[in-house]
């Protein structure tokens, strides 16, 4: 039986409960945040032990920036698909609660539940209806598909 | 008399009131946020009309990422200088209120005024005492000096 390498990347369980996988990009797993209040994608670089941007190599940081911009396009597509076109993108790398490096890319509108403040910690997540979830995932996968890793 | 180019970069006045200049890096002006509750640097890319990351060229986005990591080191230096060593960095590009592309790099601690939530919009800024401000600026300029633009 093949044993796993000791340093194999494992997604923090907090992401499993709060988000749905969209695509494995070159560096990150892209996931849809399960909160219909905002079109919202979380990018998790598949790097063991990374908690801050400085823990990525220079090359990986450049790749992360590319994937953030791509996730922005995907967030705009999700917003259009669920009838909440995006006016402004918000990007945040906080990790105060979940200690695995991740970047939030969120679509904002002046009529959203937290505008103009940040979204983190505001109220309770509102789940997607199944049909809206399918539309959101399909919409996100268009832009993300352009950079999906070959596996 | 030489006339200014129509597309000359002008810093949004909101930054003048809330922060103090630290250094002109290759892409961004780095400024110290005038709120002693957090060691906090704001990076403003000197690109006319930019509001989102996607408005920067691929090259400039890579440069911005380098300057974010550098600002992280400077924020850690500020935290040490004012007796608030940094445990975690938070990076945010929001711009919901000030419509000129900028990135916040903030040092966090579990005993700070907003932990584990984000800092934006929490309470009122607490000004630096003059002596602490001098120490903070000097501390930040160490790491930032390594990448200051030649002008």
mmCIF file of C-alpha atoms in Angstrom, chain B residues 43-125:
data_model
loop_
_atom_site.group_PDB
_atom_site.id
_atom_site.type_symbol
_atom_site.label_atom_id
_atom_site.label_comp_id
_atom_site.label_asym_id
_atom_site.label_seq_id
_atom_site.Cartn_x
_atom_site.Cartn_y
_atom_site.Cartn_z
ATOM 1 C CA UNK B 43 -0.262 51.008 -0.588
ATOM 2 C CA UNK B 44 -1.616 53.186 -3.409
ATOM 3 C CA UNK B 45 -0.450 52.231 -6.928
ATOM 4 C CA UNK B 46 0.400 55.376 -8.893
ATOM 5 C CA UNK B 47 -1.836 54.408 -11.838
ATOM 6 C CA UNK B 48 -4.394 56.917 -13.061
ATOM 7 C CA UNK B 49 -7.961 55.610 -13.004
ATOM 8 C CA UNK B 50 -7.204 52.209 -11.429
ATOM 9 C CA UNK B 51 -9.909 50.989 -9.072
ATOM 10 C CA UNK B 52 -9.602 47.177 -9.284
ATOM 11 C CA UNK B 53 -6.581 44.844 -9.505
ATOM 12 C CA UNK B 54 -7.666 43.988 -13.055
ATOM 13 C CA UNK B 55 -6.941 47.607 -14.049
ATOM 14 C CA UNK B 56 -3.218 47.020 -13.494
ATOM 15 C CA UNK B 57 -1.024 45.320 -16.080
ATOM 16 C CA UNK B 58 0.223 41.818 -15.350
ATOM 17 C CA UNK B 59 3.644 43.273 -14.605
ATOM 18 C CA UNK B 60 2.262 45.881 -12.207
ATOM 19 C CA UNK B 61 0.200 43.269 -10.401
ATOM 20 C CA UNK B 62 3.335 41.232 -9.760
ATOM 21 C CA UNK B 63 5.072 44.366 -8.500
ATOM 22 C CA UNK B 64 2.089 45.106 -6.234
ATOM 23 C CA UNK B 65 2.352 41.622 -4.744
ATOM 24 C CA UNK B 66 6.062 42.212 -4.015
ATOM 25 C CA UNK B 67 5.213 45.531 -2.349
ATOM 26 C CA UNK B 68 2.447 43.903 -0.266
ATOM 27 C CA UNK B 69 4.977 41.415 1.129
ATOM 28 C CA UNK B 70 7.445 44.242 1.770
ATOM 29 C CA UNK B 71 4.724 46.256 3.531
ATOM 30 C CA UNK B 72 4.058 43.185 5.674
ATOM 31 C CA UNK B 73 7.667 43.277 6.875
ATOM 32 C CA UNK B 74 7.328 47.014 7.534
ATOM 33 C CA UNK B 75 4.094 46.490 9.483
ATOM 34 C CA UNK B 76 5.882 43.911 11.644
ATOM 35 C CA UNK B 77 8.662 46.452 12.244
ATOM 36 C CA UNK B 78 6.112 49.112 13.229
ATOM 37 C CA UNK B 79 4.391 46.696 15.631
ATOM 38 C CA UNK B 80 7.707 45.899 17.323
ATOM 39 C CA UNK B 81 8.589 49.616 17.535
ATOM 40 C CA UNK B 82 5.346 50.585 19.271
ATOM 41 C CA UNK B 83 5.262 47.589 21.627
ATOM 42 C CA UNK B 84 2.545 45.713 19.715
ATOM 43 C CA UNK B 85 4.367 42.790 18.031
ATOM 44 C CA UNK B 86 2.332 41.403 15.133
ATOM 45 C CA UNK B 87 0.936 37.860 15.247
ATOM 46 C CA UNK B 88 -0.953 37.843 11.947
ATOM 47 C CA UNK B 89 -1.070 39.981 8.833
ATOM 48 C CA UNK B 90 -4.337 41.011 7.205
ATOM 49 C CA UNK B 91 -4.340 42.218 3.609
ATOM 50 C CA UNK B 92 -7.377 43.852 2.046
ATOM 51 C CA UNK B 93 -8.258 45.571 -1.196
ATOM 52 C CA UNK B 94 -11.780 46.926 -0.734
ATOM 53 C CA UNK B 95 -12.240 50.483 -1.997
ATOM 54 C CA UNK B 96 -15.967 50.597 -1.283
ATOM 55 C CA UNK B 97 -15.594 54.120 0.096
ATOM 56 C CA UNK B 98 -12.421 55.581 -1.476
ATOM 57 C CA UNK B 99 -12.553 55.009 -5.252
ATOM 58 C CA UNK B 100 -8.802 54.811 -5.934
ATOM 59 C CA UNK B 101 -7.093 51.417 -5.947
ATOM 60 C CA UNK B 102 -5.336 50.796 -2.635
ATOM 61 C CA UNK B 103 -4.296 47.851 -0.504
ATOM 62 C CA UNK B 104 -4.315 47.725 3.285
ATOM 63 C CA UNK B 105 -1.650 45.702 5.116
ATOM 64 C CA UNK B 106 -2.485 45.464 8.813
ATOM 65 C CA UNK B 107 -0.817 43.807 11.784
ATOM 66 C CA UNK B 108 -3.172 41.896 14.050
ATOM 67 C CA UNK B 109 -3.011 40.455 17.567
ATOM 68 C CA UNK B 110 -5.560 38.390 19.505
ATOM 69 C CA UNK B 111 -5.789 41.264 22.039
ATOM 70 C CA UNK B 112 -6.522 43.990 19.473
ATOM 71 C CA UNK B 113 -9.716 46.053 19.279
ATOM 72 C CA UNK B 114 -11.383 44.031 16.514
ATOM 73 C CA UNK B 115 -9.919 40.507 16.715
ATOM 74 C CA UNK B 116 -10.855 38.140 15.076
ATOM 75 C CA UNK B 117 -13.029 40.383 12.893
ATOM 76 C CA UNK B 118 -11.737 42.810 10.269
ATOM 77 C CA UNK B 119 -10.563 46.270 11.359
ATOM 78 C CA UNK B 120 -12.362 48.419 8.783
ATOM 79 C CA UNK B 121 -15.149 50.532 10.236
ATOM 80 C CA UNK B 122 -14.426 49.509 13.846
ATOM 81 C CA UNK B 123 -14.638 52.429 16.288
ATOM 82 C CA UNK B 124 -12.726 55.652 15.751
ATOM 83 C CA UNK B 125 -9.039 55.988 14.857
#
